[in-house]
Every structure is written in C-alpha cells, then in structure tokens.
Coordinates of C-alpha atoms in Angstrom, one line a residue:
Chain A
X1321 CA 118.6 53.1 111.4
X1322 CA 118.6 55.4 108.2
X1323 CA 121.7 56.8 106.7
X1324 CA 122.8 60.2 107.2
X1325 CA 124.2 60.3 103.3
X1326 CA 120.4 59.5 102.4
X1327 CA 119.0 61.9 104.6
X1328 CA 121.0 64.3 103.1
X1329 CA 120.1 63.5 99.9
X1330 CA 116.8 63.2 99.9
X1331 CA 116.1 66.5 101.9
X1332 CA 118.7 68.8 100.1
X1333 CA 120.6 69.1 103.1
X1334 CA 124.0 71.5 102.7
X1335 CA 126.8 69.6 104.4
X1336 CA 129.3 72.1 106.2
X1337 CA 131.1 69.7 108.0
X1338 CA 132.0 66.6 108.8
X1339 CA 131.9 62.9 107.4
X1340 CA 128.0 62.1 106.9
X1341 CA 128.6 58.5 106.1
X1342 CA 126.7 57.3 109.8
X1343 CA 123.8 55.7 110.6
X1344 CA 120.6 58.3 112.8
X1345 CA 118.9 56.1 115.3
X1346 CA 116.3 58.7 115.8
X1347 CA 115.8 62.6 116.2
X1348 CA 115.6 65.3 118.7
X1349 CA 114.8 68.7 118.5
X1350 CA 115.9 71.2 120.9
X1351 CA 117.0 75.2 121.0
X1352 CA 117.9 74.6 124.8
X1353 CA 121.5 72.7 125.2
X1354 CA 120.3 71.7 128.9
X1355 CA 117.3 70.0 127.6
X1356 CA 119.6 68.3 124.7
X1357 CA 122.3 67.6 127.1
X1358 CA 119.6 65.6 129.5
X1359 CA 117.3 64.2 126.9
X1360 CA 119.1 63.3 123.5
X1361 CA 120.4 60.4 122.8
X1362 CA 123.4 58.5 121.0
X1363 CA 123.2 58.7 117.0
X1364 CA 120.1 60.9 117.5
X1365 CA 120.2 63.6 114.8
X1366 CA 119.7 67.1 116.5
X1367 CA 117.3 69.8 114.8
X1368 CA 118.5 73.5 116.0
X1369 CA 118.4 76.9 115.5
X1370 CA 121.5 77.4 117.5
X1371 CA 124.7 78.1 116.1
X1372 CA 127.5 78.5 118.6
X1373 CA 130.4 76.8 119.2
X1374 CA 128.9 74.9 122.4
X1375 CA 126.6 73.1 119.7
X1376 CA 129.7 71.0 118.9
X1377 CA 130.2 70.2 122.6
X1378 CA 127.0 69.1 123.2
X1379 CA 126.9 67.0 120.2
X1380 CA 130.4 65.2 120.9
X1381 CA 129.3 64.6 124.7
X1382 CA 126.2 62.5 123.5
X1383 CA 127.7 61.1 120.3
X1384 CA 124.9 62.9 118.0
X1385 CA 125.1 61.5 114.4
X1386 CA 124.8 65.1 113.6
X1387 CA 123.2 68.7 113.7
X1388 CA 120.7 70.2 111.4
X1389 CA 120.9 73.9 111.2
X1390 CA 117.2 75.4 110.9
X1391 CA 115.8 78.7 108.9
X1392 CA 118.4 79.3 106.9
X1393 CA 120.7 79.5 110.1
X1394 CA 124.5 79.8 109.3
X1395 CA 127.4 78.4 112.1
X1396 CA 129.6 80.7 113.6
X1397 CA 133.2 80.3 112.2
X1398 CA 134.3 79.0 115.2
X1399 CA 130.9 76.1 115.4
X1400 CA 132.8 75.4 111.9
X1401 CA 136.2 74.8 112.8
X1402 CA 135.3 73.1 116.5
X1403 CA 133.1 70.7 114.0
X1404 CA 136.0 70.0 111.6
X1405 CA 137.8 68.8 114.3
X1406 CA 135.6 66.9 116.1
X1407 CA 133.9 65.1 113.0
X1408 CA 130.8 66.6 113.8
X1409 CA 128.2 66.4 110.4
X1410 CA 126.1 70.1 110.5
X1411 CA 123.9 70.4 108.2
X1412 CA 121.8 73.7 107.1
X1413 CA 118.3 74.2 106.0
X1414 CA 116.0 76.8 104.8
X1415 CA 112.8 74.8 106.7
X1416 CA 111.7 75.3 110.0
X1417 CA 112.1 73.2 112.6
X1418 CA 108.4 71.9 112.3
X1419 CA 108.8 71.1 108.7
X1420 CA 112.1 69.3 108.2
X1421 CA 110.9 67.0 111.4
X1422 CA 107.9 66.3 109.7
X1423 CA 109.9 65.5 106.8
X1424 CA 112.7 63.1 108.6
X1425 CA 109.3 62.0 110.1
X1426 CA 108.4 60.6 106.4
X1427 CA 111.5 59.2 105.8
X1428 CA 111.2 56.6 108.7
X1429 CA 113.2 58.8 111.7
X1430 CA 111.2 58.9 114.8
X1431 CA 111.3 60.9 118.3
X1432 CA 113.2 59.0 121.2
X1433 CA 110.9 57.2 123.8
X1434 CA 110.8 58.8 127.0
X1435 CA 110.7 57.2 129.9
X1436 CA 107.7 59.3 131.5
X1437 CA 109.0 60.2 134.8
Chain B
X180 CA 92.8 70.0 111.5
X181 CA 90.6 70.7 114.2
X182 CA 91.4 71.2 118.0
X183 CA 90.4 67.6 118.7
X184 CA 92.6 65.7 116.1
X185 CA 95.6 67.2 117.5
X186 CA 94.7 65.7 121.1
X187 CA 94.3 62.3 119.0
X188 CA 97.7 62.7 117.2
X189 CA 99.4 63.7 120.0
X190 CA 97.7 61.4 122.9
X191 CA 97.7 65.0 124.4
X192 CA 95.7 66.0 127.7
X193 CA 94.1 69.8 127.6
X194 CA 95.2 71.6 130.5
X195 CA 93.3 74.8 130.1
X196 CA 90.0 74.1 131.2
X197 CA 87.2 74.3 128.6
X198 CA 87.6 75.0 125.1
X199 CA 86.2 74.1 121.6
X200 CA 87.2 70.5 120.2
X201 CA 86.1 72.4 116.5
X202 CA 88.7 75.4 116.6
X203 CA 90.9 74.9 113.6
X204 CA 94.7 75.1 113.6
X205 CA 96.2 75.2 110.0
X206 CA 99.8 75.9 111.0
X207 CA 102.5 74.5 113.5
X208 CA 105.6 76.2 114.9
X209 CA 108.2 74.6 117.0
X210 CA 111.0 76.5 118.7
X211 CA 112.5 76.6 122.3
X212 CA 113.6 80.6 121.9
X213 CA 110.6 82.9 121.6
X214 CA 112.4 85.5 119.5
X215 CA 112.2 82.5 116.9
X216 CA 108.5 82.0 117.3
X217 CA 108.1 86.1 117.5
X218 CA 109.8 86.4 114.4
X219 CA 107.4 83.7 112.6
X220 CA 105.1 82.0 113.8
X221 CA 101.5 82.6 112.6
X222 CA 98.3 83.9 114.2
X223 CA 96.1 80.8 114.8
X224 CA 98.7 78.6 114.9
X225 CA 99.9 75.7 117.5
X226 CA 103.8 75.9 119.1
X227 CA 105.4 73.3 120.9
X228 CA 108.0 73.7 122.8
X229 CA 110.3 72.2 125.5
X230 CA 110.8 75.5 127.3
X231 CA 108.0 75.9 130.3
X232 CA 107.8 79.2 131.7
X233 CA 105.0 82.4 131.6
X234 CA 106.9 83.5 128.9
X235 CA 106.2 81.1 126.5
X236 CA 102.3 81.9 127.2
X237 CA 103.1 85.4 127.0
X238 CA 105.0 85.0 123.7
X239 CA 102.3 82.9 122.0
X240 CA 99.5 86.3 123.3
X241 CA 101.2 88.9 121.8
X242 CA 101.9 86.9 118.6
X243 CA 97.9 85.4 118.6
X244 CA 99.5 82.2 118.6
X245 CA 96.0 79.8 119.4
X246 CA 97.6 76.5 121.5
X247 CA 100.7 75.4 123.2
X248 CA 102.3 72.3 123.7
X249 CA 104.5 71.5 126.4
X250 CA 106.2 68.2 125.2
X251 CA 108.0 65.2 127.4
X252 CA 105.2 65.1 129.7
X253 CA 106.1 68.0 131.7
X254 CA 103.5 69.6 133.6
X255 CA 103.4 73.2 133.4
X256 CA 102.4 75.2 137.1
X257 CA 99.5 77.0 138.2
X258 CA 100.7 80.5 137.0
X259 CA 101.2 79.0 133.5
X260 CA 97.8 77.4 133.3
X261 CA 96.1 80.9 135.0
X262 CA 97.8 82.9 132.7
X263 CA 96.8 80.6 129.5
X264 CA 93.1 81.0 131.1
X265 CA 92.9 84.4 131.1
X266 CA 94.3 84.8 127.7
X267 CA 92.6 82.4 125.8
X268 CA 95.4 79.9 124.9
X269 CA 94.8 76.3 124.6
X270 CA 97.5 74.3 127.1
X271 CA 98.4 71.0 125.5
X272 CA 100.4 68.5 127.1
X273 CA 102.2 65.3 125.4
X274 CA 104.5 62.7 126.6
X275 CA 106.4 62.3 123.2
X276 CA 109.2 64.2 122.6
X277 CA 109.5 68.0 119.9
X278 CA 110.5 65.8 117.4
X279 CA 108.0 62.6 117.4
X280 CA 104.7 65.5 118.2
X281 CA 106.1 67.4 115.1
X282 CA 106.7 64.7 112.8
X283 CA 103.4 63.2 113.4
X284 CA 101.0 66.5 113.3
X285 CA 103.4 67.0 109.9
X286 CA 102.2 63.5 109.0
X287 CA 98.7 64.5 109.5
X288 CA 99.0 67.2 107.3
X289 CA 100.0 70.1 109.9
X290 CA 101.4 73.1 107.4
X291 CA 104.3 74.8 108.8
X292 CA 105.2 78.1 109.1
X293 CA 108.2 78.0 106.2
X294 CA 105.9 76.5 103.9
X295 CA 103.6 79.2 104.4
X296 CA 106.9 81.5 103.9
X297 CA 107.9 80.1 100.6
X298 CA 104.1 80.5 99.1
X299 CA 104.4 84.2 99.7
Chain C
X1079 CA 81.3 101.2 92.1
X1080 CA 84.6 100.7 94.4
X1081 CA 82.3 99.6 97.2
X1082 CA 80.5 96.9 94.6
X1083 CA 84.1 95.8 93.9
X1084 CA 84.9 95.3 97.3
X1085 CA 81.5 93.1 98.2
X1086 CA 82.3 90.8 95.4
X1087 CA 85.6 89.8 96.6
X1088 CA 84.8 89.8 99.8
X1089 CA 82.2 87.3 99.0
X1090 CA 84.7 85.1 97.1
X1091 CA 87.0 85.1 99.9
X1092 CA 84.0 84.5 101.8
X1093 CA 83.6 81.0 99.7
X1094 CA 87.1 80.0 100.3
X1095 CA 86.9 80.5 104.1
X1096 CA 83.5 79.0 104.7
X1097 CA 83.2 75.6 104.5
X1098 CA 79.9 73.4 103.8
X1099 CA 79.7 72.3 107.5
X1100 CA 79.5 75.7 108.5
X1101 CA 76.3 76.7 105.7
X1102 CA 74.4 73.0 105.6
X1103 CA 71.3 72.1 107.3
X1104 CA 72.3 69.8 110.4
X1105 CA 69.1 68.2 111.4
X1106 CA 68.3 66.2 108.2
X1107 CA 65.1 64.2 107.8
X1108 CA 65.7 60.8 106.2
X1109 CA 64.6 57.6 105.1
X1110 CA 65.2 54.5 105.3
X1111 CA 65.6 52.0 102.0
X1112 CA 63.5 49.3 103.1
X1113 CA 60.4 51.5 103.8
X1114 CA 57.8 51.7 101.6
X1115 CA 57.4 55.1 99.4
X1116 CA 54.1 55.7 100.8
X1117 CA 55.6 56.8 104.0
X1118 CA 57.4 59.5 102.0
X1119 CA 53.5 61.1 102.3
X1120 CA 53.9 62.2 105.9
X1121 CA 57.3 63.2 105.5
X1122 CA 56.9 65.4 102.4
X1123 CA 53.7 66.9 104.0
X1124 CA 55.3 68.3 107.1
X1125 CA 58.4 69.0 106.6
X1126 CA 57.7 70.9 103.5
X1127 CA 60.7 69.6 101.8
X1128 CA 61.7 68.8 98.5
X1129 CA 63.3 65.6 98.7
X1130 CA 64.8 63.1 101.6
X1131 CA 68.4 61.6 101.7
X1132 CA 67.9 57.8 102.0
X1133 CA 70.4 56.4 104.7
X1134 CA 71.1 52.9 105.6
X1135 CA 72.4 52.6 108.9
X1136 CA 74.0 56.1 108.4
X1137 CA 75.5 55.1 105.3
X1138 CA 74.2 57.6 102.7
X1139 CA 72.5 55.1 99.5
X1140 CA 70.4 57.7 97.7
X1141 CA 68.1 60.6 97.3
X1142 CA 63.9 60.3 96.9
X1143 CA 62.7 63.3 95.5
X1144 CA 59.3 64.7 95.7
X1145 CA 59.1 63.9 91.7
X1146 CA 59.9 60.0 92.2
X1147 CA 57.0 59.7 95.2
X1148 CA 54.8 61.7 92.4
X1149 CA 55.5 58.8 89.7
X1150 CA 54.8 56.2 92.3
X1151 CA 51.4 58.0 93.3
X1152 CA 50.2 58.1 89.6
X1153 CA 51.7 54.5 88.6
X1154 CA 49.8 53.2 92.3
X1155 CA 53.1 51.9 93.2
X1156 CA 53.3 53.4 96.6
X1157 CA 53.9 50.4 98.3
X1158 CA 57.1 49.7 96.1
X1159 CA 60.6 50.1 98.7
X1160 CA 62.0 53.1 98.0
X1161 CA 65.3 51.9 97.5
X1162 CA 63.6 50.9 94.3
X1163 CA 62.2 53.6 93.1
X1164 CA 65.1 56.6 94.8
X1165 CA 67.5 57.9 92.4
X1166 CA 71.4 55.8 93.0
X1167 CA 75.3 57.6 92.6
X1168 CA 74.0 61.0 93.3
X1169 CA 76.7 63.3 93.9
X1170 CA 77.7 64.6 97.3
X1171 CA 80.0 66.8 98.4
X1172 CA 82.7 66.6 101.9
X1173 CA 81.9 68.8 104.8
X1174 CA 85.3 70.1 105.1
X1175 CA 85.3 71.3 102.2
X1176 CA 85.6 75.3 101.1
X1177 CA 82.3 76.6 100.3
X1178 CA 83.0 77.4 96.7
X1179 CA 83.3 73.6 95.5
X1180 CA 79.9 73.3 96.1
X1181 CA 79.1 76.7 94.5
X1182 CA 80.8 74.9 91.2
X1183 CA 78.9 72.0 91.6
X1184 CA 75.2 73.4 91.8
X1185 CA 76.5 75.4 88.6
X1186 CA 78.0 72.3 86.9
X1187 CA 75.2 69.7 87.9
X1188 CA 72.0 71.8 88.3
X1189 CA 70.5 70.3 91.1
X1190 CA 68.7 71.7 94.0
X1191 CA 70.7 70.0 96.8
X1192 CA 73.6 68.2 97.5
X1193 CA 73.8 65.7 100.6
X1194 CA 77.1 66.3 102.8
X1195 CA 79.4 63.6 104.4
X1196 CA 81.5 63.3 105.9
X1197 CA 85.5 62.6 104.6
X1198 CA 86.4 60.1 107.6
X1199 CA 83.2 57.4 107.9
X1200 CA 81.2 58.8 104.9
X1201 CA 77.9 59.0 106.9
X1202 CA 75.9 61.6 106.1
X1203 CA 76.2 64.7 108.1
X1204 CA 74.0 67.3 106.7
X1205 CA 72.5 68.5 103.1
X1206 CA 73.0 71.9 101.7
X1207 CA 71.1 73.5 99.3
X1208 CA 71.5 77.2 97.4
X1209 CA 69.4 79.0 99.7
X1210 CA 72.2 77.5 102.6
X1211 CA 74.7 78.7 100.6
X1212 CA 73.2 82.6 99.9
X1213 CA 72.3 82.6 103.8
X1214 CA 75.4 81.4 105.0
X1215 CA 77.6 83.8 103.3
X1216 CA 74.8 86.8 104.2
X1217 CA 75.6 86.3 107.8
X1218 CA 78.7 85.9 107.8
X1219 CA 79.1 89.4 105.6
X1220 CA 76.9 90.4 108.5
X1221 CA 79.1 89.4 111.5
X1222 CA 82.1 91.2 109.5
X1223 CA 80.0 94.1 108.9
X1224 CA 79.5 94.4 112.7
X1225 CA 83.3 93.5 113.9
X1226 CA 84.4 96.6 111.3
X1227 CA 81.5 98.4 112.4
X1228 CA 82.3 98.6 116.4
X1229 CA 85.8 98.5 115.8
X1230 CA 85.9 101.3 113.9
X1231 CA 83.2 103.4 116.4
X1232 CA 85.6 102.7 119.3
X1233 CA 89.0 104.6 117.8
X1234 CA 86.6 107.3 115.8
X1235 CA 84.5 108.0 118.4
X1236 CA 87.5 109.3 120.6
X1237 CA 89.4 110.7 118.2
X1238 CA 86.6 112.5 116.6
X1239 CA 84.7 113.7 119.7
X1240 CA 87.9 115.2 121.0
X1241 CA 88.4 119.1 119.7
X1242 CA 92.4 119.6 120.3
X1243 CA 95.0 121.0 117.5
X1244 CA 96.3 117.6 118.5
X1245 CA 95.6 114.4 120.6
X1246 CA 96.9 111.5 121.4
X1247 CA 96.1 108.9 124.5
X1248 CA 99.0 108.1 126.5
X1249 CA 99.3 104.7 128.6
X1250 CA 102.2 104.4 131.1
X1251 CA 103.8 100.6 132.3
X1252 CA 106.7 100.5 134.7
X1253 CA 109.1 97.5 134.4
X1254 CA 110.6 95.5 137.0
X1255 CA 114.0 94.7 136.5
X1256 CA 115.1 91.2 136.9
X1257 CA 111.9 89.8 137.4
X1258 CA 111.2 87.5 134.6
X1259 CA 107.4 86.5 136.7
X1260 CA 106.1 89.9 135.9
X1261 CA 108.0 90.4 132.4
X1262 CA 105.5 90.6 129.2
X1263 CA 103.0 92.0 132.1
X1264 CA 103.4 95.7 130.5
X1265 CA 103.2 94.4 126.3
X1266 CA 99.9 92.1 127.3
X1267 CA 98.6 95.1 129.2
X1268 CA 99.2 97.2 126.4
X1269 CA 97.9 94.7 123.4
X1270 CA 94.9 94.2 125.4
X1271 CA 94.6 98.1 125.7
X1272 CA 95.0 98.6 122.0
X1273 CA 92.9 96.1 120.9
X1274 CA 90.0 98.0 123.6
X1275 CA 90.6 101.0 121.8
X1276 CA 89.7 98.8 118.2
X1277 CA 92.6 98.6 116.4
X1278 CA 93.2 96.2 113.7
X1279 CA 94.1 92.7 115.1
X1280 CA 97.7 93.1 112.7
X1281 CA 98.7 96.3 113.9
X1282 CA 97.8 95.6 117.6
X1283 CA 99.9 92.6 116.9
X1284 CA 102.4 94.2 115.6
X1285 CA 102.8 96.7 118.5
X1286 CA 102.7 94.1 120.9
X1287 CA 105.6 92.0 119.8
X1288 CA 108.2 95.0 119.9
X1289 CA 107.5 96.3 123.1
X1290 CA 107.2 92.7 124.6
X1291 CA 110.9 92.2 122.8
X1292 CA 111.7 95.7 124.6
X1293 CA 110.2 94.7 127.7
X1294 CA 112.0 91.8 127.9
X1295 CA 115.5 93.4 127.1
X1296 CA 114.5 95.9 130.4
X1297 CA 114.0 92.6 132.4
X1298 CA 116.9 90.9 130.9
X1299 CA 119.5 94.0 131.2
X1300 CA 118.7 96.9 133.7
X1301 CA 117.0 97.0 136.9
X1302 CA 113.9 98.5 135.7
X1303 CA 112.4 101.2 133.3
X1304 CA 109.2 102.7 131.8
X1305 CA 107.1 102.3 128.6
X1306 CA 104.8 104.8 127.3
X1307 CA 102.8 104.7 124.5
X1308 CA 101.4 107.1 122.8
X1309 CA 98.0 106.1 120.6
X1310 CA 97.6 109.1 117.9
X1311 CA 95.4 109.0 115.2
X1312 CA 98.0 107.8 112.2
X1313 CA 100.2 105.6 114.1
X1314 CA 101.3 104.0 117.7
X1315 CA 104.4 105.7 119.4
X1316 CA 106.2 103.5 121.8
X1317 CA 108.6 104.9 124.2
X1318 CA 110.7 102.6 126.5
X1319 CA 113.7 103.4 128.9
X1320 CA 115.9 103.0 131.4
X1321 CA 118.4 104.0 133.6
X1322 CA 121.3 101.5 132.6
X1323 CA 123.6 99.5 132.0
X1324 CA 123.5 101.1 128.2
X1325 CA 124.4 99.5 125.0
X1326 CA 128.3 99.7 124.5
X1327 CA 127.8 99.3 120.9
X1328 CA 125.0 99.4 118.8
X1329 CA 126.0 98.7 115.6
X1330 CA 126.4 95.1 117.3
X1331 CA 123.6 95.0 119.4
X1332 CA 121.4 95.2 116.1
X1333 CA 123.0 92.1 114.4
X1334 CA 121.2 88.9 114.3
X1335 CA 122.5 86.4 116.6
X1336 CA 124.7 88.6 118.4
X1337 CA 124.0 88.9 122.1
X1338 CA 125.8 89.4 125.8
X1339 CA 122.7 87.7 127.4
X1340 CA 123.8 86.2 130.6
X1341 CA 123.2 82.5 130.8
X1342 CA 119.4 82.6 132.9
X1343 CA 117.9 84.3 130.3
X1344 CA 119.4 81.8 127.9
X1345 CA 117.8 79.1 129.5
X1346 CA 114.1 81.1 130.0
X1347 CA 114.4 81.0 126.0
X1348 CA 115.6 84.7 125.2
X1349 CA 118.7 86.1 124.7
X1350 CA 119.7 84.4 121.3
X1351 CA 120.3 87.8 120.0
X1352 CA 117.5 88.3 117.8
X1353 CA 115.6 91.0 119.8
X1354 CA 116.4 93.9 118.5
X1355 CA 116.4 92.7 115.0
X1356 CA 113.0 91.4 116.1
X1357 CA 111.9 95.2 117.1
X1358 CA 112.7 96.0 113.6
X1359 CA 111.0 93.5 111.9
X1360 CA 107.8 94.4 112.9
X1361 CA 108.2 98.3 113.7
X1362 CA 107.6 101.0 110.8
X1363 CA 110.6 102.7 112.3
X1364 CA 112.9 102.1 115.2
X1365 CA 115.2 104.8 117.3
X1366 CA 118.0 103.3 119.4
X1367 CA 120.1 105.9 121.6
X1368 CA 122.0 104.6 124.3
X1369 CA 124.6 105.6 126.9
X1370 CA 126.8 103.5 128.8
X1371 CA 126.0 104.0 132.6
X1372 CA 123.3 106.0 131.8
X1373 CA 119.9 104.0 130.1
X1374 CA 118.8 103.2 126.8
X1375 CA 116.3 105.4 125.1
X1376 CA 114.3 103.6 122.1
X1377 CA 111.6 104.0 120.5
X1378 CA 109.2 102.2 118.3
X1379 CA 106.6 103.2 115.8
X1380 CA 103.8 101.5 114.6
X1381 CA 102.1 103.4 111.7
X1382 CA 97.9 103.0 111.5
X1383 CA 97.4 100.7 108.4
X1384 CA 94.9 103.1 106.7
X1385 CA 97.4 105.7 106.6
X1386 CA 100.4 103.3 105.9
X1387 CA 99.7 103.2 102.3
X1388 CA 100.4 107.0 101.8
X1389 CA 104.1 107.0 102.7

C-alpha cells in the first residue's frame, strides 16, 4: 500500500478533488469504462484520458482510491461537482498514460494480477 | 530496446508470424481510444492497448506505429492477426494488465511519447 | 557548396543513428591466453590481420598485436603464453552504442581498433576498426541515396512525363456505412497508394491519418459515402462525403472532447470527440460544410513538403 498524499507529491499531481489522504493498492489503466468496470479493482488508482461524468460512477462502484487525468486532460464541470460529492480524488497530469505508469511503477505501485481466464 | 527484450519484459507471445527479434522500438504509447494514439503516438513505436478490434491494427498502419500489444491475455481473432500480417505490424500478446506491461517496459527504459513531447 | 553542407550533416546524423554493432566486423579471430605466442604465426599469416583480441572463455582479457609477436620473435621468446606478453586494460567500446563514441575514441586514443562487447555479459562481440567505420557509414549514405533516388523517380516520372496545362491522379474509395469490419479499408488503401506513388513517409502519414479519422466518422455517422483524392504535384486533395445525417453544429463538432458518438463506437475506441480536431492537426487546411438531412462535404489538404516551405 502507498499513500495517495505521496503519490501526489512526489509526481506533481494537481489535486481537483477530493480528500487524497487514502492508501492505492495498485493501478489500472483503462480509456474503456466496460473494461474498468470488469477488471479494476478496490483502492486501485485509475490512469485515464476520460473525463465525463460517468468516470465518477465507475470509480464509486469499484471503490477506486482515485483517478488520474492524462495529457493535460481537464474534467468536465459536471466530472467536478459529481467528484465533490462523492469524495472521489482526480488528479491531472501533463504525462501520458505510458509515462506516469512507468513512474507510479517506480514508486512501488504495481498492475493487478489477473486471473488468466 | 530491441523487439526481443520486450517479449522478455513482458513474458509476451508473438502472434504475427515471423519477424525480427533485432527491430528496435524506442518509444511506447498506451491508450484504449485511437484518436489518442492518432494524435501522438510515434512512428516506430509499440502501443498497448486493452481495446481488440481491426481498428486498432488499422490505427497503428496509418500512424507507422511498429507493434501492438493486446494486454490481459486476450487473444486477438484471425482477421486481426491477417490484417497485422499483411501490414507489417508486430502482434504481441501479455497476460499482465496496461498498467503492470507499462510500468515495467518504463522500468526497462521504454521512452514515452510525452517525454519525447517535452524535448521538442 | 550547399550540397557539401548537406553530406556533412547527413554523415553526422549518420553517426548518431548507426551503432557499432551495425559497422564492426562479426566474425573475429581470437586467441586464447594460455597458448603460446608462436601460434600467433599462423594466425597473423592468413588472416592478414593486424592484431587478435585474446578471449578467455568469451571473456575479453586483452589485445596481441602484430608488434608484441615481433618483440617475442626477436627476443626468441615465442614460446612465452601470450597472456604474458599481450597488452592488459585496453579500451573497448559497447555495441549499442552510437557510432560517433567510437569515432571520439579513435581520435582521443589513436589506436587502430577497438574490440566491441557487449553491455549485458561483456563477451566480446565484434571489433571495429576505422576502415569499419568509413564503410559503414558509405553504405548506408548509399542505401539513402537509392531510397531518395526511386522515390523521387516514381512521383517525377509521372508528373513530368505527362504534357497537360494541369494534372493530377485521382483515386476513388466508397465507404460502407455502419460497418466498422471494412472501416479504415479506404485510408490503408489510400496510404498504401501514396506511398506506391513515392511520397515522403511524413506526408503519406499525414494524409493517412485524416482520411482514416474521416473514414471513420462516415462509418460512425451516415450510411455510407465517397473519398476522393486528388494527388497533384504541390499537395494531396482529399475529398470525402456523404449523404447525411449532417453536422447540426459545427462550431461544436470541432471542439476537443465534444462528441454525439453513440455508445458502439464508444466501446470500438472512437468517438471521444477528438476526430475532427484530429483532421486538423495533421491537415495543412481543412473545409467543413455540412447540411442537416443532407451530407457532410469536407475536405482535407495535405501540402507536398518541398513546396510547404514557400507559403
């Protein structure tokens, strides 16, 4: 388990929302919401380039410790409020989505396992 | 880091028949929407993606994008792996997740396509 | 004097691309330590060479030159172990690495050769010496030559052989609507096409993303429609439309993220809204016209790089 606050820190994260003061268990990245929705699990930080409101759902459903918004990507106002209500940390960054998991990768956060079907 | 590594790092199986364990990839792109990896991903590079459909061989043709990866084990169909024949892209496939085949061809010292933004 | 200008940088770049693997002799002849020199005789005779790499159980040790096998001769030491007489730390340079670190050491050190190993295991993989190096980089300049050469003989030769006030080629693909199997068929048809004709690999490129972002929106949208493009000799004219739905508003339609893609073409990994912007990204110029219940009418242009630099 790393802290969110740390993760934050150490990868100049901007927080937009949310209380970041959680632990990540591991991370998933995932444009799709099926695939994230099927595959991601609890206190998994999520690496994205989408920005709409569903994001929030998605993320309250499987109790994701939070989202990381990639390529400069901004929410959509209403991804903003739907995340202030829910508690939902998002994060933005100007990386791609190959570069900041390489760098959460450093910093000790790994891929789930799957269970190869 | 050659072809050959990334199979290592990745535990991946090739998919696409024959090719050369010496071809070098510099740069790795990861996105599940093609606009993304339209927009910037690099010729010669590698994506990997949980999407599996023509399109995502078709996307990495018109961009010269070099290899795919299909991550999570998935097993892309016969149309796919023609396709990826005929057009000279590399098929990977990987049992680890986007996120653990990124972080650890990162590791390996992968460059991305941001960092290659930046430098410009 | 332009054209010297040009050779020389293209040689540099040359020594940044290249890397020693790709210049070195493969096949090397070595020796081992625990021979005696006097078997350097044979080896030095018929090989013609210079001086061996000593190897111990692929584990580069040292160099014996032709020089040390002459002291031995003249001192009646041949039967001496040439790990005793060869010459210890010699300097070596990576196989991966660029070409010009090992033009800077043949300046720096003056030798004649430098054995290559490899980064992982540090066996010794090959030896490269200046004459590698000058040989290397001449066929490579070569190969260049050749690509430019043929590439630019394909477009020329129709454009030049033609006598017309104007010309241009003109390649048609019809577009299925709906059918996201066949979609990208017409923008791979067409990039292959271009590329044919010899047209820089960026431009072809180029091309071929906005009219596979077009194609796709034909797929995604209406139920079918035609691209043409038009190949002229300063620049690529792409033509695509259809006969509906139509844009409602395209001041929308061209800002990032915004999109009305149903859900299916969410999921196929399109539709996020960044298509259009996409089309102007990599298009010199973009017309959109669009009626509702009519068709969409864009088109795209791609301007020739040698003629890009004018405007």
């Amino acid at each position: 388990m790393v802290n969110l606050k740390d993760i934050v820190q150490k990868l100049d994260l901007k927080v937009v929302s949310g209380d970041i003061n959680r632990e990540v268990s591991a991370g998933y990245a995932s444009d799709l919401l099926s695939d994230v929705i099927a595959n991601a699990q609890k206190d998994n930080i999520w690496i994205t380039l989408q920005t709409h409101v569903n994001i929030v759902a998605v993320a309250n459903l499987q109790e994701l410790a939070g989202i990381i918004l990639v390529n400069g990507r901004q929410p959509e106002q209403a991804t903003l409020k739907k995340a202030e209500q829910e508690n939902i940390p998002i994060l933005l960054t100007e990386l791609s989505t190959f570069e900041i998991v390489g760098k959460l990768y450093e910093l000790g956060i790994h891929g789930n396992k799957m269970s190869s079907a | 880091m050659k072809l050959i590594e990334i199979k290592e790092i990745l535990e991946a199986e090739v998919v696409s028949g024959e090719y050369d364990p010496e071809i070098e990839i510099e740069i790795g792109c990861s996105s599940d929407l093609m606009s993304e990896i339209l927009a910037f991903g690099k010729p010669g590079s590698i994506l990997l993606t949980s999407l599996m459909n023509i399109q995502v061989i078709n996307t990495a043709n018109v961009a010269d994008i070099k290899a795919v990866c299909f991550v999570m084990g998935k097993i892309p169909d016969e149309n796919i792996i023609n396709l990826a024949k005929k057009n000279d892209i590399i098929v990977f496939i990987t049992k680890f997740t986007t996120f653990e085949s990124c972080g650890r061809l990162y590791k390996n010292g992968l460059k991305s396509c941001s960092y290659l933004n930046f430098e410009k | 004097m332009d054209n010297n200008k040009r050779t020389t940088t293209k040689i540099q770049e040359l020594t940044y691309e290249l890397k020693v693997k790709d210049v070195m002799t493969k096949d090397v002849e070595t020796v081992s330590p625990k021979m005696p020199v006097n078997f350097l005789r044979d080896v030095l005779q018929n090989k013609r060479i210079s001086g061996v790499p000593v190897v111990n159980d692929n584990e580069f040790v040292g160099l014996i030159s032709i020089e040390d096998f002459i002291k031995c001769l003249e001192q009646g030491k041949m039967d001496d172990l040439i790990e005793d007489r060869m010459t210890k730390n010699i300097k070596t340079l990576y196989a991966d690495e660029p070409l010009v670190h090992a033009v800077v050491k043949f300046e720096k050190f003056g030798f004649g050769r430098f054995p290559v190993i490899s980064r992982k295991d540090k066996k010794l993989v090959g030896i490269i010496t200046k004459s590698d190096i000058i040989k290397g980089v001449l066929k490579k300049l070569e190969t260049a030559y050749h690509d430019e050469e043929e590439r630019r003989y394909r477009a020329s030769h129709i454009f030049n052989d033609i006598i017309a006030d104007e010309v241009f080629l003109k390649f048609q693909y019809y577009v299925e609507g709906k059918n996201f199997d066949k979609a990208g068929e017409a923008s791979t048809g067409l990039k292959k096409t271009l590329y044919r004709l010899g047209l820089s690999p960026e431009i072809v490129r180029r091309a071929a993303i906005s009219t596979y972002e077009a194609e796709i929106n034909v797929v995604a949208f209406t139920d079918g429609g035609i691209i043409v493009a038009y190949v002229e000799p300063h620049q690529i004219k792409i033509v695509i439309t259809d006969k509906g739905p139509g844009i409602p508003n395209i001041e929308n339609a061209m800002k990032p993220g915004f999109s009305t893609a149903p859900e299916w073409v969410r999921e196929l990994g399109f539709g996020a809204g960044m298509g259009l912007p996409n089309i102007k990204k990599f298009a010199d110029k973009m017309t959109l016209r669009s009626k509702v219940g009519k068709g969409t009418h864009l088109e795209i242009i791609v301007k020739l790089s040698n003629y890009r630099d004018e405007d």
